[in-house]
């Protein structure tokens, strides 16, 4: 199959699967990550098809919306790629990326390494920070009916993977438990450069938020 045809079919498949997805993990999230990945890959030596397929399929069934089951996404991705007669070596690379892209609290050892994972992971993390990241964070907090902020509940910076997955902390805590940590976890030079600006934007937002909360502005 010609790669462009496969990418087009993958886009159609993902749009269908995520038609009713939560706003921060919908097709538009996938599209932004896809664009980020393409931008980063232009400065990296990589398998472009693996990058494209992984970016498009990385959140096909986010475990947060499937009772924490991390096997559904890779299974759906594999079934789709097999149905399109994608070579097994390509499928294995894509599945490895899907299995290893998630933040998972940040307290786990990465066991799979590839340039393509570096690119797609950076692309996904970029969508979690900056203006879009702020919007997505509060959107998800509202979806889960969490308070925006509670000064008496401090961020937990040493959560296990299970604690991170099951956290019901106020939305603002997520900035300290994940978003503000991502800048220093970027893999590629392009990702690091973009993350620096988006990180600064979040710091400015938090300063304004606290000033407004305390009636100072």
Coordinates of C-alpha atoms in Angstrom, one line a residue:
X1 CA 0.0 0.0 0.0
X2 CA 1.2 3.5 -0.8
X3 CA 2.1 5.3 2.4
X4 CA -0.1 8.3 1.7
X5 CA -3.1 6.0 1.3
X6 CA -2.4 4.2 4.6
X7 CA -2.1 7.5 6.4
X8 CA -5.4 8.7 4.9
X9 CA -7.1 5.5 6.0
X10 CA -5.6 5.8 9.5
X11 CA -6.9 9.3 9.8
X12 CA -10.4 8.1 8.8
X13 CA -10.2 5.2 11.3
X14 CA -9.1 7.4 14.2
X15 CA -11.8 10.1 13.5
X16 CA -14.4 7.4 13.6
X17 CA -13.1 5.8 16.8
X18 CA -12.8 9.2 18.6
X19 CA -16.1 10.7 17.4
X20 CA -17.5 11.0 20.9
X21 CA -14.3 11.3 22.9
X22 CA -13.7 13.8 25.7
X23 CA -12.6 17.2 24.4
X24 CA -8.9 16.9 25.5
X25 CA -8.4 13.5 24.0
X26 CA -10.5 13.8 20.8
X27 CA -9.5 13.9 17.1
X28 CA -8.3 17.5 17.4
X29 CA -5.8 16.4 20.1
X30 CA -4.6 13.7 17.7
X31 CA -4.4 16.2 14.8
X32 CA -2.3 18.6 16.9
X33 CA 0.1 15.8 18.1
X34 CA 0.4 14.7 14.4
X35 CA 1.3 18.2 13.3
X36 CA 3.8 18.5 16.2
X37 CA 5.4 15.2 15.3
X38 CA 5.8 16.2 11.6
X39 CA 7.4 19.5 12.6
X40 CA 9.8 17.8 15.0
X41 CA 10.6 15.0 12.5
X42 CA 11.8 17.4 9.9
X43 CA 14.9 18.0 12.1
X44 CA 15.4 14.3 13.0
X45 CA 16.6 11.2 11.1
X46 CA 13.7 8.8 11.5
X47 CA 11.2 6.5 9.9
X48 CA 8.5 9.0 8.9
X49 CA 5.8 6.4 8.4
X50 CA 6.2 5.0 11.9
X51 CA 6.1 8.6 13.3
X52 CA 2.9 9.3 11.4
X53 CA 1.1 6.1 12.3
X54 CA 2.2 6.3 16.0
X55 CA 1.1 9.9 16.3
X56 CA -2.3 9.1 14.8
X57 CA -2.9 5.9 16.8
X58 CA -1.3 6.8 20.2
X59 CA -4.6 7.7 21.9
X60 CA -7.0 5.4 20.0
X61 CA -8.2 4.1 23.4
X62 CA -6.8 6.1 26.3
X63 CA -6.7 4.0 29.4
X64 CA -8.2 6.9 31.5
X65 CA -11.5 6.3 29.7
X66 CA -11.4 2.5 29.8
X67 CA -11.1 1.8 33.5
X68 CA -7.4 2.0 33.4
X69 CA -7.0 -0.8 30.9
X70 CA -3.8 -0.1 28.9
X71 CA -4.2 -3.1 26.6
X72 CA -7.2 -1.8 24.6
X73 CA -5.3 0.9 22.6
X74 CA -2.4 -1.3 21.4
X75 CA -4.9 -4.1 20.5
X76 CA -7.1 -1.8 18.4
X77 CA -4.1 -0.3 16.7
X78 CA -2.6 -3.7 15.9
X79 CA -6.0 -5.0 14.5
X80 CA -6.3 -2.0 12.3
X81 CA -2.7 -2.1 11.0
X82 CA -3.0 -5.9 10.3
X83 CA -6.2 -5.3 8.4
X84 CA -4.3 -2.8 6.2
X85 CA -1.5 -5.3 5.6
X86 CA 1.2 -3.2 7.3
X87 CA 4.5 -5.1 7.6
X88 CA 4.9 -6.7 11.1
X89 CA 8.1 -4.9 11.8
X90 CA 6.3 -1.6 11.4
X91 CA 3.4 -2.7 13.5
X92 CA 5.8 -3.8 16.3
X93 CA 7.5 -0.3 16.3
X94 CA 4.1 1.5 16.4
X95 CA 2.8 -0.7 19.2
X96 CA 6.0 -0.2 21.2
X97 CA 5.5 3.6 20.9
X98 CA 1.9 3.4 22.0
X99 CA 2.9 1.3 25.0
X100 CA 5.6 3.6 26.1
X101 CA 4.4 7.1 25.2
X102 CA 2.3 7.8 28.3
X103 CA 3.6 9.9 31.2
X104 CA 2.2 7.5 33.9
X105 CA 3.2 9.7 36.7
X106 CA 6.8 10.1 35.5
X107 CA 8.0 7.5 38.0
X108 CA 8.8 4.6 35.8
X109 CA 11.8 3.4 33.9
X110 CA 11.6 3.6 30.1
X111 CA 12.3 0.2 28.7
X112 CA 11.9 0.9 25.0
X113 CA 14.0 3.5 23.1
X114 CA 13.8 4.8 19.5
X115 CA 14.1 8.1 17.7
X116 CA 10.5 7.7 16.6
X117 CA 9.3 7.3 20.2
X118 CA 11.3 10.4 21.2
X119 CA 9.5 12.4 18.4
X120 CA 6.0 11.3 19.1
X121 CA 6.4 11.5 22.9
X122 CA 7.6 15.1 22.6
X123 CA 4.8 15.9 20.2
X124 CA 2.2 14.5 22.7
X125 CA 3.8 16.3 25.6
X126 CA 3.8 19.6 23.8
X127 CA 0.0 19.3 23.6
X128 CA -0.1 19.0 27.4
X129 CA 1.6 22.3 28.0
X130 CA 1.2 26.0 27.0
X131 CA -2.2 27.5 26.3
X132 CA -3.6 24.3 24.8
X133 CA -2.3 22.3 27.8
X134 CA -4.0 24.7 30.2
X135 CA -7.3 24.4 28.4
X136 CA -7.1 20.6 28.2
X137 CA -6.3 20.3 31.9
X138 CA -9.3 22.3 33.0
X139 CA -11.5 20.6 30.5
X140 CA -10.5 17.2 31.9
X141 CA -10.9 18.4 35.5
X142 CA -14.4 19.6 34.7
X143 CA -15.1 16.3 32.9
X144 CA -14.1 14.5 36.2
X145 CA -16.0 17.1 38.3
X146 CA -12.8 18.0 40.2
X147 CA -12.4 21.4 42.0
X148 CA -10.2 23.9 40.2
X149 CA -8.1 24.6 43.2
X150 CA -8.0 23.9 46.9
X151 CA -5.1 25.5 48.8
X152 CA -5.3 22.9 51.6
X153 CA -4.5 20.0 49.2
X154 CA -0.9 20.0 48.2
X155 CA 0.5 18.4 45.0
X156 CA 1.9 15.0 45.4
X157 CA 5.2 14.8 43.5
X158 CA 6.1 11.2 44.4
X159 CA 3.0 9.3 43.2
X160 CA 3.2 5.7 42.1
X161 CA 1.8 4.9 38.7
X162 CA -1.4 3.6 40.3
X163 CA -1.7 6.7 42.5
X164 CA -1.3 8.9 39.5
X165 CA -3.9 7.1 37.5
X166 CA -6.5 7.2 40.4
X167 CA -5.8 10.7 41.6
X168 CA -8.8 12.9 42.3
X169 CA -6.8 16.0 43.3
X170 CA -7.8 19.5 42.2
X171 CA -7.0 20.5 38.7
X172 CA -4.3 23.0 39.6
X173 CA -2.3 20.3 41.3
X174 CA -1.8 18.6 37.9
X175 CA 0.4 21.5 36.9
X176 CA 2.9 20.6 39.5
X177 CA 2.5 16.8 39.3
X178 CA 3.0 16.8 35.5
X179 CA 2.8 19.8 33.3
X180 CA 5.6 21.9 34.8
X181 CA 7.8 18.8 34.8
X182 CA 7.6 18.1 31.1
X183 CA 10.0 20.8 29.9
X184 CA 12.9 19.0 31.4
X185 CA 11.7 15.6 30.0
X186 CA 11.7 16.5 26.4
X187 CA 13.8 14.3 24.1
X188 CA 14.6 16.3 21.0
X189 CA 16.1 19.7 20.5
X190 CA 13.1 21.0 18.6
X191 CA 10.8 19.7 21.4
X192 CA 12.9 21.4 24.0
X193 CA 12.8 24.7 22.2
X194 CA 9.1 24.7 21.8
X195 CA 8.5 23.5 25.4
X196 CA 10.6 26.3 26.8
X197 CA 8.2 29.0 25.5
X198 CA 5.0 27.0 26.5
X199 CA 6.4 26.4 30.0
X200 CA 6.9 30.1 30.5
X201 CA 3.3 30.7 29.4
X202 CA 2.1 28.3 32.1
X203 CA 4.2 30.0 34.8
X204 CA 2.6 33.4 33.8
X205 CA -0.8 31.9 33.9
X206 CA -0.3 30.4 37.4
X207 CA 1.0 33.8 38.7
X208 CA -2.1 35.5 37.4
X209 CA -4.4 32.7 38.8
X210 CA -3.0 33.0 42.3
X211 CA -3.2 36.8 42.2
X212 CA -6.8 36.7 41.2
X213 CA -7.6 33.9 43.7
X214 CA -6.2 36.1 46.5
X215 CA -7.9 39.3 45.2
X216 CA -4.6 41.0 44.4
X217 CA -5.4 41.6 40.7

